[in-house]
Short mmCIF file of C-alpha atoms in Angstrom, two decimals:
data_model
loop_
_atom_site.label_atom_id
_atom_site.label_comp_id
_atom_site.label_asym_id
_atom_site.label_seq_id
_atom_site.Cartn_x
_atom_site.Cartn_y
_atom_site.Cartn_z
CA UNK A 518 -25.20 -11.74 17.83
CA UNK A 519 -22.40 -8.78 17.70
CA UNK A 520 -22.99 -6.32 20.51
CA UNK A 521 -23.90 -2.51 19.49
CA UNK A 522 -21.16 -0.37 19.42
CA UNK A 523 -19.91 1.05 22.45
CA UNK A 524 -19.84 4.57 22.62
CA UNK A 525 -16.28 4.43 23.84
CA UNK A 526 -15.01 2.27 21.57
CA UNK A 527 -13.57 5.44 19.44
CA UNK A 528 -11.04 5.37 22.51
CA UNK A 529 -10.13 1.86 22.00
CA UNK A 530 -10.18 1.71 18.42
CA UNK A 531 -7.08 4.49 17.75
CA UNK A 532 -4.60 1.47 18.31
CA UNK A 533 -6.45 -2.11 18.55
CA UNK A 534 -8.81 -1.35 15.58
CA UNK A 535 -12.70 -0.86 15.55
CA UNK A 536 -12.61 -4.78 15.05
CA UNK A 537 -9.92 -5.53 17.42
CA UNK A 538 -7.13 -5.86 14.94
CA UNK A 539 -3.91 -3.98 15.77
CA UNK A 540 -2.73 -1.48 13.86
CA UNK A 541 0.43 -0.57 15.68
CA UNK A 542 3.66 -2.54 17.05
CA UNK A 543 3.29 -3.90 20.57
CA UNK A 544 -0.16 -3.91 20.28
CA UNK A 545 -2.61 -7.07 20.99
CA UNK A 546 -5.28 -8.34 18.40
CA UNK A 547 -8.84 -8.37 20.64
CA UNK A 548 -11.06 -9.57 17.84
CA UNK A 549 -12.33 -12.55 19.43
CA UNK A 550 -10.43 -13.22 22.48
CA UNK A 551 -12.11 -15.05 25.63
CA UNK A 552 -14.72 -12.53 27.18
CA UNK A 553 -13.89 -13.12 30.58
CA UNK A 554 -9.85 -12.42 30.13
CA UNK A 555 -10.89 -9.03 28.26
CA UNK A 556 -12.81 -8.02 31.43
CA UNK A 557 -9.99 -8.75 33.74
CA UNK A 558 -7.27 -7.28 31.55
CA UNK A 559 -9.13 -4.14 31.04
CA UNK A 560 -9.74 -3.92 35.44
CA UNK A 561 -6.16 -4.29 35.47
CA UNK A 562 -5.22 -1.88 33.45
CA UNK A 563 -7.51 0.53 34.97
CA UNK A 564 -6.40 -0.01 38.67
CA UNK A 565 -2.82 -0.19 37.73
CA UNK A 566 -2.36 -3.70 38.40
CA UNK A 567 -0.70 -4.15 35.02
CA UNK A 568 1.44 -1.24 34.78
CA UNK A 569 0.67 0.75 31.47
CA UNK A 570 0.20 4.06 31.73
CA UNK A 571 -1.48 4.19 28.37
CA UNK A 572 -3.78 2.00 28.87
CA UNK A 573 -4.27 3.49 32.41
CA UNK A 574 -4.80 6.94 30.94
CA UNK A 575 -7.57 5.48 28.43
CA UNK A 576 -9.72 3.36 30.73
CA UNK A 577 -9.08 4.91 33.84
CA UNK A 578 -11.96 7.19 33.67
CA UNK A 579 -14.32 4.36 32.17
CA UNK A 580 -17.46 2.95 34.00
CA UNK A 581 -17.68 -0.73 34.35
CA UNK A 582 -20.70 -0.89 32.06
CA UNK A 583 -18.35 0.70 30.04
CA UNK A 584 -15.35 -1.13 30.47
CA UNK A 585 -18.06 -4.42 30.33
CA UNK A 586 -19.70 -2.97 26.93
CA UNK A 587 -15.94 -3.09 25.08
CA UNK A 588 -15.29 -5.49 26.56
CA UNK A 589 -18.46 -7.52 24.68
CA UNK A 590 -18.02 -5.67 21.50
CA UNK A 591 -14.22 -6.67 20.88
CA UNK A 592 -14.61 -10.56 21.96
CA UNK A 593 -17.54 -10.94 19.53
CA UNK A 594 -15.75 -9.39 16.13
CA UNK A 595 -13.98 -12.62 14.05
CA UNK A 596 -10.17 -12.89 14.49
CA UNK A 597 -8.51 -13.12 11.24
CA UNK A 598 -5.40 -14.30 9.74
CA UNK A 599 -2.98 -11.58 10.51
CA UNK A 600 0.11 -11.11 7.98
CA UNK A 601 3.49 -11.75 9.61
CA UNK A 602 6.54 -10.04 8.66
CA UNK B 270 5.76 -20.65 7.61
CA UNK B 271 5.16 -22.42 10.41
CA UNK B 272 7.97 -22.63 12.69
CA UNK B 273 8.74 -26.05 13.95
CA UNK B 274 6.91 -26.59 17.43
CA UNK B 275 8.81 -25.20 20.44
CA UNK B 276 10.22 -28.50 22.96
CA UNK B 277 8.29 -26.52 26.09
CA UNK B 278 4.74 -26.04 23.86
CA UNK B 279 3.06 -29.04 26.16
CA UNK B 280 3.94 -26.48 29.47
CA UNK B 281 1.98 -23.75 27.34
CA UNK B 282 -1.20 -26.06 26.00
CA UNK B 283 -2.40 -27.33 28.67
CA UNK B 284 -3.77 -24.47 29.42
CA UNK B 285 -3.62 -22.59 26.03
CA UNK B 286 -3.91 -24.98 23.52
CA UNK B 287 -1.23 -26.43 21.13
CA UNK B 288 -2.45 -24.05 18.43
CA UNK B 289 -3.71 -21.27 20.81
CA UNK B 290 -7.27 -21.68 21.45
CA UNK B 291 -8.10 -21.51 24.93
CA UNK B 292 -9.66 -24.55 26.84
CA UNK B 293 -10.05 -23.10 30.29
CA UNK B 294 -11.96 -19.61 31.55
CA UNK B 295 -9.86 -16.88 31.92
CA UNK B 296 -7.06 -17.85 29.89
CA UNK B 297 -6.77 -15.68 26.63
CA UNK B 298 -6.25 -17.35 22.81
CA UNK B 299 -2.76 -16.94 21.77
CA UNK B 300 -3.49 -17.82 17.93
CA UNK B 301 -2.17 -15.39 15.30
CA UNK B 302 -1.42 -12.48 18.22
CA UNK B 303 0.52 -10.16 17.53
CA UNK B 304 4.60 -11.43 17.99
CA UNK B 305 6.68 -8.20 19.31
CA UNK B 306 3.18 -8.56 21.85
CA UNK B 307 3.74 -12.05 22.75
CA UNK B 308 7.35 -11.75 23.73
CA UNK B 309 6.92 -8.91 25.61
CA UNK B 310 3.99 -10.37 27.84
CA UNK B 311 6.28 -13.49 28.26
CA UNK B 312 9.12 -11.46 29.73
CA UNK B 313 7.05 -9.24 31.99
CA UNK B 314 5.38 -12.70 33.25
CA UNK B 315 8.54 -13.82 33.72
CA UNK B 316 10.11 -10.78 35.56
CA UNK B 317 6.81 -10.72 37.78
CA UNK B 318 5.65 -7.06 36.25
CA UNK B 319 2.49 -9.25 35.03
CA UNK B 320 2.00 -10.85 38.75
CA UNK B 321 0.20 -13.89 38.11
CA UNK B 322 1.57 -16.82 40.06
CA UNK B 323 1.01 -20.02 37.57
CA UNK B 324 2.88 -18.16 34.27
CA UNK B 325 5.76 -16.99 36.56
CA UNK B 326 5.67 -20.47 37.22
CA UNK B 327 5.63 -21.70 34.11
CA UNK B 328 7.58 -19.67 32.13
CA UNK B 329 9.98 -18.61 35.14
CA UNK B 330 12.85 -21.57 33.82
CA UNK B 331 11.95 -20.90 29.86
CA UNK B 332 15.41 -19.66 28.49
CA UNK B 333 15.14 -16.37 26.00
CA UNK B 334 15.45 -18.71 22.98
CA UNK B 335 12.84 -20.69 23.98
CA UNK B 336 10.63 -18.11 24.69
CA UNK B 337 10.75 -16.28 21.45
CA UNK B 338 10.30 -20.15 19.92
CA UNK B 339 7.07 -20.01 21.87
CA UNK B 340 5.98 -16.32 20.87
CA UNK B 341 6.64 -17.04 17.31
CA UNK B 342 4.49 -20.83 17.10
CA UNK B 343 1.55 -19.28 18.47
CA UNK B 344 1.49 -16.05 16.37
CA UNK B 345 1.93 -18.07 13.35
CA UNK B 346 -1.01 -19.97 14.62
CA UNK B 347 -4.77 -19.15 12.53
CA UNK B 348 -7.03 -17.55 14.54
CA UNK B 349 -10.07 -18.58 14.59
CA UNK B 350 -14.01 -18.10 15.45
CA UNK B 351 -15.21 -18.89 19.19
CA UNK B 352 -18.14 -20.22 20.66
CA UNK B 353 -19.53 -17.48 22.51
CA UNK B 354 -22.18 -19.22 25.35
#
Protein backbone atom coordinates (compact mmCIF):
# COMPACT_ATOMS: atom_id res chain seq x y z
CA UNK A 1 0.00 0.00 0.00
CA UNK A 2 2.06 3.30 -1.22
CA UNK A 3 1.32 6.20 1.09
CA UNK A 4 -0.52 9.44 -0.51
CA UNK A 5 1.66 11.96 -1.50
CA UNK A 6 2.97 14.25 0.92
CA UNK A 7 2.29 17.68 0.35
CA UNK A 8 5.92 18.47 0.93
CA UNK A 9 7.32 16.10 -1.04
CA UNK A 10 7.76 18.89 -3.99
CA UNK A 11 10.62 20.01 -1.46
CA UNK A 12 12.19 16.70 -1.40
CA UNK A 13 11.71 15.70 -4.81
CA UNK A 14 14.02 18.76 -6.57
CA UNK A 15 17.15 16.46 -5.84
CA UNK A 16 16.16 12.76 -4.56
CA UNK A 17 13.32 12.36 -7.16
CA UNK A 18 9.45 12.12 -6.60
CA UNK A 19 10.32 8.28 -6.31
CA UNK A 20 13.39 8.61 -4.35
CA UNK A 21 15.83 8.21 -7.15
CA UNK A 22 18.65 10.78 -7.30
CA UNK A 23 19.02 12.93 -9.85
CA UNK A 24 22.11 14.80 -8.84
CA UNK A 25 25.84 13.83 -7.69
CA UNK A 26 26.23 13.29 -3.95
CA UNK A 27 22.86 12.59 -3.63
CA UNK A 28 21.26 9.30 -1.87
CA UNK A 29 18.61 6.99 -3.64
CA UNK A 30 15.47 6.85 -0.85
CA UNK A 31 13.21 4.63 -2.91
CA UNK A 32 12.84 1.94 -0.55
CA UNK A 33 15.22 2.36 2.19
CA UNK A 34 14.39 1.05 5.89
CA UNK A 35 11.53 3.34 7.33
CA UNK A 36 12.91 3.72 10.58
CA UNK A 37 16.60 5.02 9.29
CA UNK A 38 14.62 7.63 6.98
CA UNK A 39 12.96 8.99 10.16
CA UNK A 40 16.15 9.35 12.05
CA UNK A 41 18.18 10.73 9.16
CA UNK A 42 15.63 13.27 8.36
CA UNK A 43 15.57 14.40 12.65
CA UNK A 44 19.12 14.71 12.13
CA UNK A 45 19.24 16.71 9.53
CA UNK A 46 16.71 18.95 10.90
CA UNK A 47 18.38 19.50 14.39
CA UNK A 48 21.76 19.76 12.88
CA UNK A 49 23.05 16.65 14.16
CA UNK A 50 24.31 15.73 10.71
CA UNK A 51 25.72 18.84 9.51
CA UNK A 52 24.12 19.82 6.05
CA UNK A 53 22.98 22.96 5.71
CA UNK A 54 20.89 21.99 2.74
CA UNK A 55 19.20 19.59 4.08
CA UNK A 56 18.87 21.76 7.26
CA UNK A 57 17.42 24.62 5.25
CA UNK A 58 14.73 22.13 3.60
CA UNK A 59 13.40 20.26 6.63
CA UNK A 60 14.10 22.59 9.20
CA UNK A 61 10.79 24.20 9.08
CA UNK A 62 8.93 20.71 8.62
CA UNK A 63 6.43 19.23 11.22
CA UNK A 64 7.06 15.76 12.35
CA UNK A 65 3.87 14.52 10.71
CA UNK A 66 5.53 15.99 8.02
CA UNK A 67 8.89 14.88 8.28
CA UNK A 68 6.96 11.23 9.30
CA UNK A 69 4.62 11.51 6.01
CA UNK A 70 8.04 11.64 3.59
CA UNK A 71 9.38 9.82 5.39
CA UNK A 72 6.50 6.86 4.55
CA UNK A 73 6.11 7.96 1.03
CA UNK A 74 9.93 7.54 -0.02
CA UNK A 75 10.53 4.01 1.88
CA UNK A 76 7.46 2.55 0.13
CA UNK A 77 8.41 3.56 -3.77
CA UNK A 78 10.55 0.30 -5.43
CA UNK A 79 14.36 0.84 -5.62
CA UNK A 80 15.59 0.16 -9.00
CA UNK A 81 18.65 -0.76 -10.74
CA UNK A 82 20.51 2.46 -10.98
CA UNK A 83 23.07 2.87 -14.05
CA UNK A 84 26.69 3.26 -12.95
CA UNK A 85 29.15 5.22 -14.75
CA UNK B 1 30.55 -5.30 -13.46
CA UNK B 2 30.72 -6.44 -10.30
CA UNK B 3 33.77 -5.60 -8.55
CA UNK B 4 35.43 -8.43 -6.77
CA UNK B 5 34.22 -8.45 -2.99
CA UNK B 6 36.16 -6.08 -0.71
CA UNK B 7 38.56 -8.38 2.14
CA UNK B 8 36.68 -6.10 5.09
CA UNK B 9 32.84 -6.81 3.47
CA UNK B 10 32.17 -9.45 6.59
CA UNK B 11 32.90 -6.06 9.10
CA UNK B 12 30.13 -4.30 6.83
CA UNK B 13 27.38 -7.41 6.58
CA UNK B 14 26.84 -8.21 9.62
CA UNK B 15 24.99 -5.55 9.99
CA UNK B 16 24.29 -4.52 6.32
CA UNK B 17 24.20 -7.45 4.44
CA UNK B 18 26.79 -8.91 1.96
CA UNK B 19 24.75 -7.49 -0.90
CA UNK B 20 23.24 -4.51 1.04
CA UNK B 21 19.96 -5.39 2.37
CA UNK B 22 19.58 -4.56 5.83
CA UNK B 23 18.98 -7.31 8.56
CA UNK B 24 18.74 -5.17 11.66
CA UNK B 25 16.30 -1.89 12.50
CA UNK B 26 17.80 1.18 11.93
CA UNK B 27 20.44 0.29 9.68
CA UNK B 28 19.83 1.64 6.05
CA UNK B 29 20.19 -0.75 2.62
CA UNK B 30 23.35 0.03 0.92
CA UNK B 31 22.34 -1.85 -2.48
CA UNK B 32 22.74 0.09 -5.73
CA UNK B 33 23.22 3.69 -3.65
CA UNK B 34 24.51 6.10 -5.12
CA UNK B 35 28.79 5.74 -5.13
CA UNK B 36 30.28 9.51 -4.89
CA UNK B 37 27.30 9.12 -1.76
CA UNK B 38 28.71 6.10 -0.28
CA UNK B 39 32.27 7.27 -0.03
CA UNK B 40 31.49 10.35 1.29
CA UNK B 41 29.26 8.95 4.24
CA UNK B 42 32.20 6.49 4.88
CA UNK B 43 34.70 9.28 5.39
CA UNK B 44 32.52 11.56 7.47
CA UNK B 45 31.81 8.25 9.69
CA UNK B 46 35.17 7.87 9.81
CA UNK B 47 36.28 11.48 10.69
CA UNK B 48 33.36 11.46 13.39
CA UNK B 49 31.25 14.39 11.37
CA UNK B 50 28.50 11.44 11.20
CA UNK B 51 28.86 10.70 15.19
CA UNK B 52 27.69 7.31 15.52
CA UNK B 53 29.90 5.23 17.75
CA UNK B 54 29.72 1.48 16.10
CA UNK B 55 30.71 2.82 12.22
CA UNK B 56 33.54 5.00 13.68
CA UNK B 57 34.28 1.81 15.04
CA UNK B 58 34.11 -0.10 12.30
CA UNK B 59 35.30 1.73 9.64
CA UNK B 60 37.79 3.89 11.90
CA UNK B 61 41.03 1.26 10.73
CA UNK B 62 39.50 0.82 6.94
CA UNK B 63 42.39 2.30 4.76
CA UNK B 64 41.10 4.81 1.74
CA UNK B 65 41.52 1.92 -0.75
CA UNK B 66 39.54 -0.21 1.08
CA UNK B 67 36.94 2.03 1.62
CA UNK B 68 36.24 3.03 -1.90
CA UNK B 69 36.44 -1.11 -2.50
CA UNK B 70 33.53 -1.10 -0.09
CA UNK B 71 31.55 1.99 -1.61
CA UNK B 72 31.88 0.59 -5.00
CA UNK B 73 30.59 -3.47 -4.06
CA UNK B 74 27.59 -2.20 -2.54
CA UNK B 75 26.56 0.38 -5.22
CA UNK B 76 27.03 -2.18 -7.78
CA UNK B 77 24.77 -4.23 -5.66
CA UNK B 78 20.67 -4.62 -7.18
CA UNK B 79 18.40 -3.03 -5.17
CA UNK B 80 15.69 -4.55 -4.39
CA UNK B 81 11.89 -4.61 -2.96
CA UNK B 82 11.39 -4.70 1.01
CA UNK B 83 9.03 -6.16 3.21
CA UNK B 84 7.33 -3.35 4.68
CA UNK B 85 5.52 -4.83 8.24
Amino acid sequence: QTPAQPTRLGLCAACHGSTGHASMPGVPNLAGQQLDYLRDALKQYRDGRRNVPIMRAAIGPVSDAELDALARWYSAQSPQLQAHP
